[in-house]
Coordinates of C-alpha atoms in Angstrom, one line a residue:
Chain W
M1 CA 0.0 0.0 0.0
S2 CA 2.7 2.5 1.1
Y3 CA 4.6 1.3 -2.0
F4 CA 2.2 3.0 -4.3
L5 CA 2.0 6.0 -2.0
F6 CA 5.8 6.4 -2.3
I7 CA 5.7 6.1 -6.0
L8 CA 2.8 8.5 -6.4
K9 CA 4.4 11.0 -4.1
G10 CA 7.5 10.9 -6.2
A11 CA 5.6 11.3 -9.4
F12 CA 3.4 14.2 -8.2
H13 CA 6.5 15.9 -6.9
D14 CA 8.1 15.8 -10.3
F15 CA 4.9 16.9 -12.0
S16 CA 4.5 19.9 -9.7
R17 CA 8.1 20.9 -10.2
N18 CA 7.7 20.7 -14.0
K19 CA 4.1 22.0 -14.2
L20 CA 4.4 23.5 -17.7
R21 CA 6.1 20.4 -19.0
T22 CA 3.5 18.1 -17.5
F23 CA 0.7 20.2 -18.9
L24 CA 2.2 20.4 -22.4
T25 CA 2.8 16.6 -22.4
S26 CA -0.8 15.8 -21.3
L27 CA -2.0 18.3 -23.9
G28 CA -1.2 16.0 -26.7
I29 CA -3.4 13.2 -25.2
M30 CA -6.0 15.8 -24.2
I31 CA -6.4 17.0 -27.8
G32 CA -6.6 13.4 -29.1
V33 CA -9.2 12.3 -26.6
L34 CA -11.2 15.5 -27.1
S35 CA -11.4 15.1 -30.8
V36 CA -12.2 11.4 -30.7
I37 CA -14.9 11.8 -28.0
L38 CA -16.4 14.9 -29.8
L39 CA -16.6 13.1 -33.1
I40 CA -18.2 10.1 -31.5
A41 CA -20.7 12.5 -29.7
I42 CA -21.5 14.2 -33.0
G43 CA -21.9 10.9 -34.8
L44 CA -24.3 9.7 -32.1
G45 CA -26.1 13.0 -32.2
L46 CA -26.5 12.7 -36.0
R47 CA -27.9 9.2 -35.7
K48 CA -30.4 10.4 -33.1
Y49 CA -31.3 13.4 -35.2
I50 CA -31.9 11.2 -38.3
E51 CA -33.9 8.7 -36.2
N52 CA -36.1 11.4 -34.8
Q53 CA -36.8 12.8 -38.2
F54 CA -37.7 9.4 -39.5
Q55 CA -39.9 8.6 -36.5
S56 CA -41.8 11.8 -37.2
L57 CA -42.5 10.5 -40.7
G58 CA -44.5 7.7 -39.1
T59 CA -43.9 4.1 -38.6
D60 CA -47.0 2.9 -40.4
F61 CA -45.6 3.4 -43.9
L62 CA -44.3 1.1 -46.6
Y63 CA -42.3 2.4 -49.5
V64 CA -42.5 0.8 -52.9
V65 CA -39.5 1.8 -55.0
P66 CA -37.6 0.4 -58.0
G67 CA -35.4 -2.5 -57.0
G68 CA -31.8 -1.9 -56.0
T69 CA -32.4 1.5 -54.5
T70 CA -30.7 0.5 -51.3
S71 CA -28.1 -1.9 -52.8
G72 CA -26.9 0.4 -55.6
R73 CA -28.0 -1.8 -58.5
D74 CA -30.7 0.5 -59.9
S75 CA -33.5 -1.0 -61.9
N76 CA -35.1 1.3 -64.4
I77 CA -38.7 0.3 -63.9
R78 CA -41.4 2.9 -63.3
F79 CA -44.9 2.2 -61.9
D80 CA -48.3 3.2 -63.4
E81 CA -52.0 3.6 -62.5
R82 CA -52.6 -0.1 -62.8
D83 CA -50.2 -0.8 -59.9
L84 CA -52.0 1.9 -58.0
Q85 CA -55.4 0.2 -58.4
R86 CA -54.0 -3.2 -57.5
L87 CA -52.2 -2.0 -54.4
R88 CA -55.3 -0.2 -53.2
R89 CA -57.2 -3.5 -53.1
I90 CA -54.8 -5.2 -50.7
E91 CA -56.0 -6.0 -47.3
G92 CA -54.5 -3.9 -44.5
V93 CA -53.7 -1.0 -46.8
E94 CA -55.3 2.3 -45.8
A95 CA -54.0 4.6 -48.5
V96 CA -51.7 4.3 -51.5
L97 CA -50.0 7.6 -52.4
P98 CA -48.5 7.6 -55.8
L99 CA -45.4 9.7 -56.3
A100 CA -43.9 11.4 -59.3
Q101 CA -41.4 14.0 -58.4
T102 CA -39.3 16.4 -60.5
V103 CA -37.1 19.3 -59.6
T104 CA -38.6 22.5 -60.9
V105 CA -38.4 26.3 -61.2
V106 CA -41.3 28.4 -60.0
E107 CA -42.2 31.5 -61.9
F108 CA -44.2 34.3 -60.4
G109 CA -44.4 38.0 -61.1
G110 CA -41.7 37.9 -63.8
K111 CA -39.2 36.3 -61.5
S112 CA -38.1 32.6 -61.3
Y113 CA -37.3 30.7 -58.1
K114 CA -35.1 27.6 -57.9
G115 CA -34.7 24.7 -55.6
F116 CA -38.2 23.3 -55.4
S117 CA -39.8 20.0 -56.4
I118 CA -43.1 19.3 -58.0
V119 CA -44.8 16.4 -56.3
Q120 CA -47.6 14.7 -58.3
T121 CA -49.7 12.7 -55.9
S122 CA -53.2 11.9 -54.8
D123 CA -55.6 14.0 -52.7
E124 CA -54.9 11.7 -49.7
Y125 CA -51.3 12.6 -49.5
L126 CA -51.3 15.5 -47.0
S127 CA -53.8 13.9 -44.6
A128 CA -52.1 10.5 -44.7
R129 CA -48.7 12.2 -44.0
N130 CA -50.3 14.3 -41.2
I131 CA -49.4 17.5 -43.0
T132 CA -51.9 20.3 -42.1
V133 CA -52.9 22.9 -44.7
E134 CA -52.4 26.1 -42.7
Y135 CA -53.8 28.6 -45.2
G136 CA -56.5 27.8 -47.8
K137 CA -57.3 24.1 -48.3
G138 CA -55.9 20.9 -49.9
F139 CA -56.9 19.7 -53.3
T140 CA -59.8 17.2 -53.4
R141 CA -60.7 14.0 -55.2
Q142 CA -62.8 16.0 -57.7
D143 CA -59.7 18.3 -58.4
L144 CA -57.8 15.1 -59.1
E145 CA -60.5 13.6 -61.4
K146 CA -61.1 16.9 -63.2
H147 CA -57.3 17.5 -63.8
A148 CA -57.7 20.8 -62.0
K149 CA -54.8 23.2 -62.4
V150 CA -54.3 23.6 -58.6
A151 CA -51.4 23.3 -56.2
V152 CA -50.7 23.2 -52.5
I153 CA -47.3 24.7 -51.7
G154 CA -44.9 24.1 -48.9
A155 CA -44.1 26.7 -46.3
R156 CA -40.7 27.6 -47.8
V157 CA -42.1 27.9 -51.3
A158 CA -44.7 30.4 -50.0
E159 CA -42.0 32.2 -47.9
E160 CA -39.6 32.7 -50.8
V161 CA -42.1 33.4 -53.6
F162 CA -44.7 35.4 -51.9
G163 CA -42.9 36.7 -48.8
A164 CA -45.5 35.5 -46.4
P165 CA -47.8 32.4 -46.6
V166 CA -50.9 34.4 -46.2
N167 CA -50.3 36.2 -49.5
A168 CA -50.0 33.0 -51.5
V169 CA -53.6 31.6 -51.5
G170 CA -55.4 32.4 -54.8
Q171 CA -52.3 33.5 -56.7
T172 CA -51.3 31.9 -59.9
I173 CA -47.8 30.5 -60.4
T174 CA -46.2 29.1 -63.5
V175 CA -44.4 25.7 -63.3
Q176 CA -42.9 24.1 -66.4
K177 CA -45.1 26.5 -68.6
Q178 CA -48.2 25.3 -66.8
R179 CA -50.2 27.9 -64.9
L180 CA -51.4 26.6 -61.5
T181 CA -53.6 28.2 -58.9
V182 CA -52.4 28.1 -55.3
V183 CA -55.2 26.7 -53.2
G184 CA -53.3 26.0 -50.0
V185 CA -50.1 26.5 -48.0
A186 CA -48.9 23.6 -45.9
E187 CA -47.6 24.1 -42.4
Q188 CA -43.9 24.3 -41.8
I189 CA -42.5 20.7 -41.3
G190 CA -38.7 21.1 -41.2
G191 CA -36.6 18.1 -42.4
G192 CA -34.8 18.0 -45.6
G193 CA -31.1 17.0 -46.1
L194 CA -30.4 14.2 -43.7
G195 CA -33.7 14.6 -41.9
G196 CA -35.9 13.0 -44.6
P197 CA -37.8 14.6 -47.5
P198 CA -37.7 18.4 -47.7
F199 CA -41.5 18.8 -47.4
D200 CA -41.3 22.6 -47.1
S201 CA -39.9 22.9 -50.6
F202 CA -42.6 20.7 -52.2
I203 CA -45.3 21.9 -54.6
Y204 CA -48.1 19.3 -54.4
I205 CA -50.4 18.8 -57.4
P206 CA -53.0 16.2 -58.4
Y207 CA -51.1 13.5 -60.3
K208 CA -53.6 13.5 -63.2
T209 CA -53.0 17.2 -63.7
G210 CA -49.3 16.4 -63.9
F211 CA -49.9 13.9 -66.7
A212 CA -50.7 16.8 -69.0
F213 CA -47.3 18.6 -68.7
A214 CA -44.7 17.3 -66.1
N215 CA -45.3 13.6 -66.5
P216 CA -46.5 12.7 -70.0
E217 CA -45.4 9.1 -69.7
R218 CA -47.9 8.7 -66.8
K219 CA -45.4 6.8 -64.7
F220 CA -44.7 6.9 -61.0
Q221 CA -41.3 6.6 -59.3
G222 CA -42.9 4.8 -56.4
F223 CA -45.7 4.6 -53.8
N224 CA -46.0 5.5 -50.2
I225 CA -48.4 3.0 -48.6
K226 CA -50.1 3.8 -45.3
V227 CA -51.2 0.6 -43.5
T228 CA -54.2 0.4 -41.3
N229 CA -52.3 -1.2 -38.4
S230 CA -48.6 -0.5 -37.9
E231 CA -48.3 -3.8 -35.9
Q232 CA -49.3 -5.7 -39.1
L233 CA -46.6 -3.8 -41.1
S234 CA -44.6 -6.9 -42.1
V235 CA -47.7 -8.9 -42.9
T236 CA -49.0 -6.2 -45.2
R237 CA -45.5 -5.8 -46.6
R238 CA -45.5 -9.5 -47.7
R239 CA -48.9 -9.0 -49.3
V240 CA -47.7 -5.9 -51.2
R241 CA -44.6 -7.8 -52.3
S242 CA -46.5 -10.8 -53.7
E243 CA -49.0 -8.5 -55.4
L244 CA -46.1 -6.6 -57.1
E245 CA -44.3 -9.9 -58.0
K246 CA -47.2 -10.9 -60.1
R247 CA -46.1 -8.2 -62.5
Y248 CA -42.4 -7.6 -61.8
D249 CA -39.3 -9.7 -61.2
P250 CA -38.5 -9.8 -57.5
E251 CA -35.2 -7.9 -58.1
E252 CA -37.0 -5.1 -60.0
V253 CA -39.0 -3.8 -57.1
D254 CA -38.3 -3.2 -53.4
V255 CA -40.8 -2.8 -50.6
L256 CA -39.1 -1.0 -47.7
E257 CA -40.0 -0.1 -44.2
Q258 CA -38.9 3.0 -42.3
T259 CA -36.2 1.0 -40.5
D260 CA -34.7 -0.3 -43.8
I261 CA -34.1 3.3 -45.0
L262 CA -32.9 4.3 -41.6
N263 CA -30.5 1.4 -41.4
T264 CA -29.1 2.3 -44.8
I265 CA -28.5 5.9 -43.9
N266 CA -27.1 4.9 -40.5
S267 CA -24.6 2.5 -42.0
I268 CA -23.4 5.1 -44.4
F269 CA -22.9 7.7 -41.7
G270 CA -21.6 5.1 -39.3
A271 CA -18.8 4.2 -41.8
L272 CA -18.0 7.9 -42.3
N273 CA -17.9 8.4 -38.6
I274 CA -15.5 5.5 -38.1
V275 CA -13.1 7.0 -40.7
L276 CA -13.2 10.4 -39.0
V277 CA -12.6 8.8 -35.5
A278 CA -9.7 6.8 -36.9
I279 CA -8.2 10.0 -38.3
A280 CA -8.6 11.7 -34.9
A281 CA -7.1 8.7 -33.2
I282 CA -3.8 9.4 -35.0
S283 CA -3.4 12.5 -32.8
L284 CA -3.6 10.1 -29.8
I285 CA -0.5 8.3 -31.2
V286 CA 1.2 11.7 -31.7
G287 CA 0.4 12.4 -28.0
G288 CA 1.8 9.1 -27.0
I289 CA 5.1 9.9 -28.8
G290 CA 5.2 13.2 -26.8
I291 CA 4.9 11.2 -23.6
M292 CA 7.6 8.8 -24.7
N293 CA 9.9 11.7 -25.4
I294 CA 9.3 13.4 -22.0
M295 CA 9.7 10.1 -20.2
Y296 CA 13.1 9.6 -21.8
V297 CA 14.1 13.1 -20.6
T298 CA 12.7 12.2 -17.1
V299 CA 14.7 9.0 -17.0
S300 CA 18.0 10.7 -17.9
E301 CA 17.4 13.5 -15.4
R302 CA 16.9 10.9 -12.6
I303 CA 19.7 8.3 -13.3
R304 CA 21.2 9.0 -9.9
E305 CA 17.9 8.5 -8.2
I306 CA 17.4 5.2 -10.0
G307 CA 20.9 4.2 -8.8
I308 CA 20.1 5.1 -5.2
R309 CA 16.9 3.1 -5.3
R310 CA 18.7 0.1 -6.8
A311 CA 21.3 0.3 -4.1
L312 CA 18.6 0.3 -1.5
G313 CA 17.1 -2.9 -2.8
A314 CA 14.7 -1.9 -5.7
R315 CA 14.4 -4.6 -8.3
K316 CA 14.4 -3.9 -12.0
F317 CA 10.6 -4.4 -11.9
D318 CA 10.2 -1.7 -9.1
I319 CA 12.0 0.8 -11.3
L320 CA 10.0 -0.2 -14.4
A321 CA 6.7 0.1 -12.4
Q322 CA 7.7 3.5 -11.1
F323 CA 8.2 5.0 -14.5
L324 CA 5.2 3.2 -16.0
I325 CA 3.0 4.5 -13.3
E326 CA 4.3 8.0 -14.0
S327 CA 3.7 7.8 -17.8
T328 CA 0.2 6.4 -17.2
I329 CA -0.7 9.2 -14.8
L330 CA 0.5 11.7 -17.3
S331 CA -1.5 10.1 -20.1
L332 CA -4.6 9.6 -17.9
L333 CA -4.4 13.2 -16.8
G334 CA -4.7 14.3 -20.5
G335 CA -7.5 11.8 -21.0
V336 CA -9.5 13.2 -18.1
L337 CA -9.0 16.8 -19.2
G338 CA -10.0 15.8 -22.8
I339 CA -13.2 14.1 -21.5
L340 CA -14.1 17.2 -19.3
L341 CA -13.5 19.6 -22.2
A342 CA -15.6 17.3 -24.5
F343 CA -18.4 17.4 -22.0
L344 CA -18.3 21.2 -21.9
I345 CA -18.3 21.6 -25.7
T346 CA -21.1 19.0 -26.0
L347 CA -23.2 21.0 -23.5
G348 CA -22.5 24.1 -25.6
I349 CA -23.7 22.6 -28.9
Q350 CA -26.7 20.7 -27.5
P351 CA -29.1 23.6 -28.0
F352 CA -28.4 23.3 -31.7
F353 CA -27.6 19.6 -32.2
P354 CA -28.5 16.5 -30.2
A355 CA -24.8 15.5 -29.7
Y356 CA -24.2 13.4 -26.6
I357 CA -21.4 11.5 -24.9
D358 CA -22.3 7.9 -23.9
A359 CA -20.7 6.0 -21.0
I360 CA -18.9 3.6 -23.3
S361 CA -16.9 6.3 -25.0
V362 CA -15.8 7.7 -21.6
V363 CA -14.8 4.3 -20.4
V364 CA -13.0 3.6 -23.7
A365 CA -11.3 7.0 -23.6
L366 CA -9.9 6.3 -20.1
G367 CA -8.9 2.8 -21.1
V368 CA -7.2 4.0 -24.2
S369 CA -5.3 6.8 -22.5
S370 CA -4.0 4.5 -19.8
A371 CA -3.0 2.0 -22.5
I372 CA -1.1 4.8 -24.4
G373 CA 0.7 5.7 -21.1
I374 CA 1.8 2.1 -20.7
I375 CA 2.7 1.4 -24.3
F376 CA 4.7 4.6 -24.9
G377 CA 6.1 4.5 -21.4
V378 CA 7.5 1.0 -21.6
F379 CA 10.6 1.8 -23.6
P380 CA 11.8 4.7 -21.3
A381 CA 10.9 2.7 -18.2
K382 CA 12.8 -0.3 -19.6
K383 CA 15.8 1.9 -20.2
A384 CA 15.6 3.1 -16.6
A385 CA 15.3 -0.4 -15.2
D386 CA 18.2 -1.8 -17.2
L387 CA 20.7 0.8 -16.0
S388 CA 23.6 -0.7 -14.2
P389 CA 23.2 0.2 -10.4
M390 CA 26.9 1.0 -10.1
E391 CA 27.0 3.3 -13.0
A392 CA 23.7 4.9 -12.2
I393 CA 24.8 5.8 -8.6
R394 CA 28.1 7.3 -9.8
Y395 CA 26.3 9.4 -12.5
E396 CA 27.0 13.1 -12.1
Chain V
M1 CA 30.1 -13.8 6.8
L2 CA 31.5 -12.3 3.6
Q3 CA 34.4 -13.7 1.6
V4 CA 36.0 -12.2 -1.5
R5 CA 38.1 -14.9 -3.2
H6 CA 40.6 -14.2 -5.9
V7 CA 38.6 -11.4 -7.4
W8 CA 39.7 -9.6 -10.6
K9 CA 38.0 -6.6 -12.2
E10 CA 39.1 -5.6 -15.6
Y11 CA 37.8 -2.7 -17.8
K12 CA 38.2 -2.6 -21.5
I13 CA 39.4 0.9 -22.2
D14 CA 40.2 0.5 -25.9
N15 CA 40.2 -2.5 -28.2
D16 CA 43.5 -3.9 -26.9
V17 CA 44.0 -1.9 -23.7
I18 CA 42.7 -3.5 -20.6
F19 CA 42.8 -1.7 -17.3
T20 CA 43.0 -4.0 -14.3
A21 CA 41.3 -2.3 -11.3
L22 CA 41.5 -5.4 -9.0
R23 CA 44.1 -8.0 -9.2
D24 CA 43.5 -11.3 -7.4
V25 CA 42.0 -9.7 -4.3
S26 CA 40.9 -12.0 -1.4
V27 CA 39.3 -10.5 1.7
T28 CA 37.2 -11.9 4.5
I29 CA 34.9 -9.9 6.6
E30 CA 33.7 -11.4 9.8
K31 CA 30.7 -10.6 11.9
G32 CA 31.2 -7.7 14.3
E33 CA 34.3 -6.3 12.5
F34 CA 35.0 -2.6 12.0
T35 CA 37.2 -2.6 8.9
A36 CA 38.7 0.2 6.9
I37 CA 39.6 -0.3 3.2
T38 CA 42.1 2.3 2.4
G39 CA 44.5 3.3 -0.3
P40 CA 45.3 6.3 -2.6
S41 CA 42.7 7.3 -5.2
G42 CA 42.7 5.0 -8.2
S43 CA 43.9 2.1 -6.1
G44 CA 40.7 0.1 -6.7
K45 CA 39.2 0.5 -3.2
S46 CA 35.9 1.9 -4.6
T47 CA 35.7 -0.9 -7.1
L48 CA 36.2 -3.4 -4.3
M49 CA 33.5 -1.6 -2.3
H50 CA 31.0 -1.8 -5.2
I51 CA 31.7 -5.5 -5.6
I52 CA 31.3 -6.2 -1.9
G53 CA 28.1 -4.2 -2.0
L54 CA 26.8 -6.2 -4.9
L55 CA 26.4 -3.1 -7.1
D56 CA 29.0 -4.5 -9.5
K57 CA 30.2 -7.9 -10.6
P58 CA 33.8 -9.1 -10.7
T59 CA 35.4 -10.2 -14.0
R60 CA 36.8 -13.3 -12.3
G61 CA 36.7 -14.7 -8.8
E62 CA 33.8 -15.2 -6.3
I63 CA 32.0 -13.4 -3.6
Y64 CA 30.5 -15.7 -0.9
I65 CA 27.8 -14.2 1.2
N66 CA 27.0 -16.3 4.3
G67 CA 28.5 -19.2 2.3
K68 CA 26.5 -18.6 -0.9
N69 CA 28.2 -17.7 -4.2
S70 CA 26.8 -14.4 -5.5
A71 CA 27.5 -15.5 -9.1
D72 CA 24.6 -18.0 -8.8
L73 CA 22.1 -15.3 -8.1
N74 CA 20.0 -13.5 -10.6
D75 CA 19.3 -9.7 -10.7
D76 CA 16.2 -10.0 -8.4
Q77 CA 18.1 -12.1 -5.8
L78 CA 21.0 -9.6 -5.8
S79 CA 18.5 -6.8 -5.3
T80 CA 17.1 -8.7 -2.3
L81 CA 20.5 -9.0 -0.8
R82 CA 21.1 -5.3 -1.3
S83 CA 17.8 -4.8 0.5
D84 CA 18.4 -6.9 3.5
F85 CA 22.1 -7.8 3.7
V86 CA 23.8 -4.5 3.0
G87 CA 23.2 -0.9 4.1
F88 CA 24.9 1.8 2.2
V89 CA 26.3 5.1 3.3
F90 CA 27.7 7.3 0.6
Q91 CA 30.2 10.2 0.3
Q92 CA 27.5 12.2 -1.5
F93 CA 24.8 11.2 1.1
N94 CA 22.5 10.2 -1.9
L95 CA 19.3 11.1 -0.2
I96 CA 16.2 11.7 -2.4
N97 CA 15.4 15.3 -2.2
K98 CA 11.7 15.1 -3.1
L99 CA 11.1 12.8 -0.1
T100 CA 11.2 13.9 3.5
V101 CA 13.8 12.8 6.0
L102 CA 11.5 10.2 7.4
E103 CA 10.4 9.0 4.0
N104 CA 14.1 8.7 3.0
V105 CA 14.8 6.5 6.0
L106 CA 11.7 4.4 5.2
L107 CA 12.5 4.0 1.5
P108 CA 14.4 0.7 1.8
T109 CA 11.4 -0.8 3.6
I110 CA 9.0 -0.3 0.7
Y111 CA 11.3 -2.5 -1.5
A112 CA 11.5 -5.2 1.3
R113 CA 10.4 -8.6 0.1
K114 CA 10.0 -10.1 3.5
P115 CA 7.8 -9.0 6.4
L116 CA 9.8 -7.0 8.9
P117 CA 9.7 -8.2 12.5
Y118 CA 9.3 -4.6 13.7
N119 CA 7.3 -1.6 12.9
P120 CA 9.4 0.3 10.3
N121 CA 7.9 3.7 11.2
E122 CA 8.7 3.3 14.9
K123 CA 12.2 2.1 14.1
A124 CA 12.8 5.1 11.8
L125 CA 11.6 7.5 14.4
Y126 CA 13.8 5.8 17.0
L127 CA 16.9 6.0 14.8
L128 CA 16.3 9.7 13.9
E129 CA 15.9 10.5 17.6
R130 CA 19.0 8.6 18.6
F131 CA 21.0 10.4 15.9
G132 CA 19.9 13.8 17.1
L133 CA 17.4 14.5 14.3
K134 CA 14.2 14.7 16.3
G135 CA 12.1 17.5 14.8
K136 CA 13.6 17.1 11.4
E137 CA 11.4 14.2 10.3
K138 CA 9.3 16.3 7.9
S139 CA 12.2 18.4 6.6
Y140 CA 13.6 17.8 3.2
P141 CA 17.2 16.7 2.8
N142 CA 18.4 19.9 1.0
K143 CA 17.1 22.0 3.9
I144 CA 19.4 20.4 6.6
S145 CA 23.2 20.4 7.1
G146 CA 25.7 17.9 5.5
G147 CA 26.3 16.3 8.9
Q148 CA 22.6 15.9 9.5
Q149 CA 22.2 14.5 5.9
Q150 CA 24.8 11.9 6.6
R151 CA 23.2 10.9 9.8
V152 CA 19.9 10.5 7.9
A153 CA 21.8 8.3 5.4
I154 CA 23.1 6.1 8.3
A155 CA 19.6 5.8 9.7
R156 CA 18.5 4.7 6.2
A157 CA 21.3 2.2 6.1
L158 CA 20.2 0.7 9.4
I159 CA 16.4 0.6 8.9
M160 CA 16.5 -2.9 7.3
D161 CA 18.7 -4.3 10.1
P162 CA 21.5 -5.3 7.6
D163 CA 24.3 -7.7 8.3
L164 CA 26.8 -5.3 6.9
V165 CA 27.0 -1.5 6.8
L166 CA 29.1 -0.3 3.9
A167 CA 30.3 3.3 4.0
D168 CA 32.1 4.8 1.0
E169 CA 34.1 7.9 2.1
P170 CA 31.5 8.7 4.7
T171 CA 33.4 11.8 5.9
G172 CA 34.6 12.9 2.4
N173 CA 32.1 15.7 2.0
L174 CA 32.2 16.9 5.6
D175 CA 34.5 19.2 7.6
T176 CA 36.9 17.6 10.1
K177 CA 34.7 18.2 13.2
T178 CA 31.5 16.9 11.5
G179 CA 33.5 14.0 10.0
N180 CA 34.7 13.0 13.5
E181 CA 31.2 13.1 14.8
I182 CA 30.1 10.7 12.0
M183 CA 33.1 8.4 12.8
K184 CA 32.2 8.5 16.5
L185 CA 28.7 7.4 15.5
L186 CA 29.9 4.6 13.3
K187 CA 32.3 3.4 16.1
E188 CA 29.5 3.5 18.6
L189 CA 27.3 1.4 16.2
N190 CA 30.1 -1.2 16.1
A191 CA 30.9 -1.2 19.8
R192 CA 27.5 -0.9 21.3
D193 CA 25.2 -2.4 18.6
K194 CA 27.7 -5.0 17.4
R195 CA 27.2 -3.8 13.8
T196 CA 29.6 -5.1 11.1
I197 CA 31.0 -2.0 9.5
V198 CA 33.3 -1.6 6.5
I199 CA 34.4 1.9 5.5
V200 CA 36.3 2.9 2.4
T201 CA 38.5 6.0 2.9
H202 CA 41.7 7.5 1.4
E203 CA 42.4 9.4 4.7
P204 CA 44.9 7.6 7.0
D205 CA 43.4 9.4 10.1
I206 CA 40.0 8.0 9.4
A207 CA 41.3 4.5 8.5
A208 CA 43.4 4.5 11.8
Q209 CA 40.1 4.7 13.8
A210 CA 39.1 1.3 12.5
R211 CA 40.0 -1.9 14.3
R212 CA 41.3 -3.5 11.1
V213 CA 42.8 -1.8 8.1
I214 CA 43.1 -3.4 4.6
K215 CA 45.4 -1.4 2.4
I216 CA 44.9 -1.5 -1.4
R217 CA 47.5 -0.3 -3.9
D218 CA 47.4 -0.7 -7.6
G219 CA 44.5 -3.1 -7.4
E220 CA 46.2 -5.5 -4.9
V221 CA 45.9 -6.0 -1.2
E222 CA 49.1 -4.7 0.3
L223 CA 50.6 -7.3 2.7
R224 CA 52.0 -5.9 6.0

């Protein structure tokens, strides 16, 4: 017990005599641990953010897309109204929302606005997706059947084109040379980018209206299917699959759940995060080399002390342990500082981004910094232990 | 107790030049002796002391400690003997300045491999008091005088109750008066406590105070 006390006292005496040197040496490890923990925290936050966005899209949806969307082997098939009718008849299906989407420019008042998508779908889309029409109203089944030239626009479209959503209802915009009357403005949803579809930038029109100008081939890129009971999701999924396979090869079409899409996105970002963390880990190695360097200096400053200890009966192992404990404390000090700083920074960014530090990364960071202290301390400590007692004690 | 038999120590200075520090030296130290190893500087007396103290190994010849050949021992076993068989006192005192006086005296006990039959803390306090260092326990070595430092070093040499106290020029860094006090202390330890003491010195005055004197010249024991 007092053995460790004596070693610790010696170590801390040396640290306090060389405060700046100790701090600078730990700094290398601190920066390494800080960057690794922060990147993990941001990666975890990103995952949580994406999950939250996908949760808000609803767990009672199936997505019918051309095959290979998630595996990278794109099939070129497009769906049509016949598929729409067949899918609607499946048991457990509440609504089938056809989707044909193209990027478009919006013209209004002699100006054009970029960065929006025209979404050709059915009248059920907004209600099935739980999107409220804040101003005006949505388009109806009659609008759809009569190929009415109407549109519901997303909050961002209204904001950019008309300045304020209130001004939008009743105005006429031109999209791909087709004039459309704005009948409603949807509420602000958020999302976009990693957080799912950019609903606020959508211009929703009846798909039959779209057949006349935006989609002359009368094809859909896919369907969103709302199921009656989310607990029956996989059962309904199998029914949808077998219905589609009557017409298409199994590889030509995919029926996805929320979790499939989420897993794909997560695996992409997970891989990216691992690469970033690995790059940050290089700085830990650099920090370790800094420790090794200082430990060599420490050993050569204390050759005489080592000789005295050997003359008093210390074994090689005692000297080895002494210097290993010192390098480990040095490294662990940097690790603890890095974790504390990472906590502070994470607290600082949490209002903007759900980054968080999990217990595992703290434990791993402490383990890794101790391991670095031992690995990079072993050569200097071995040098100290292998000194000849006689030469060490006569060293001036 | 300790026998040095036909010991040679040679150093390779250059490729073909070999310096012989000890030449066929045989010395026996018996329990309870107070012996001085003396000789001019460069005579090899310090080399002999390092070999007796197991800090160095001879090129040829054997050291028997209580009948055991030291050549048969590995590094850990030699360390153990340095821990419990020998207690060192050095010319430079060789205290560790970042540890207090008391901690310096206790330092050998933390490397002890066998349980001690006494409380080391009590024994350290007793030795410090006996050597006139009461009140200095919490001081640091660089804050006390040279004579006091050497007495701390002697207390450290005794804490493990060694068979042999080995003192290398113990008065070399002290003025005559302080040096005499240290000699008085060593003589008292021999006379009263029956300690076996070997001192190495180049000063004839100091050597003359020992009960037995071994003279070394040019690496050989000078026969009287």
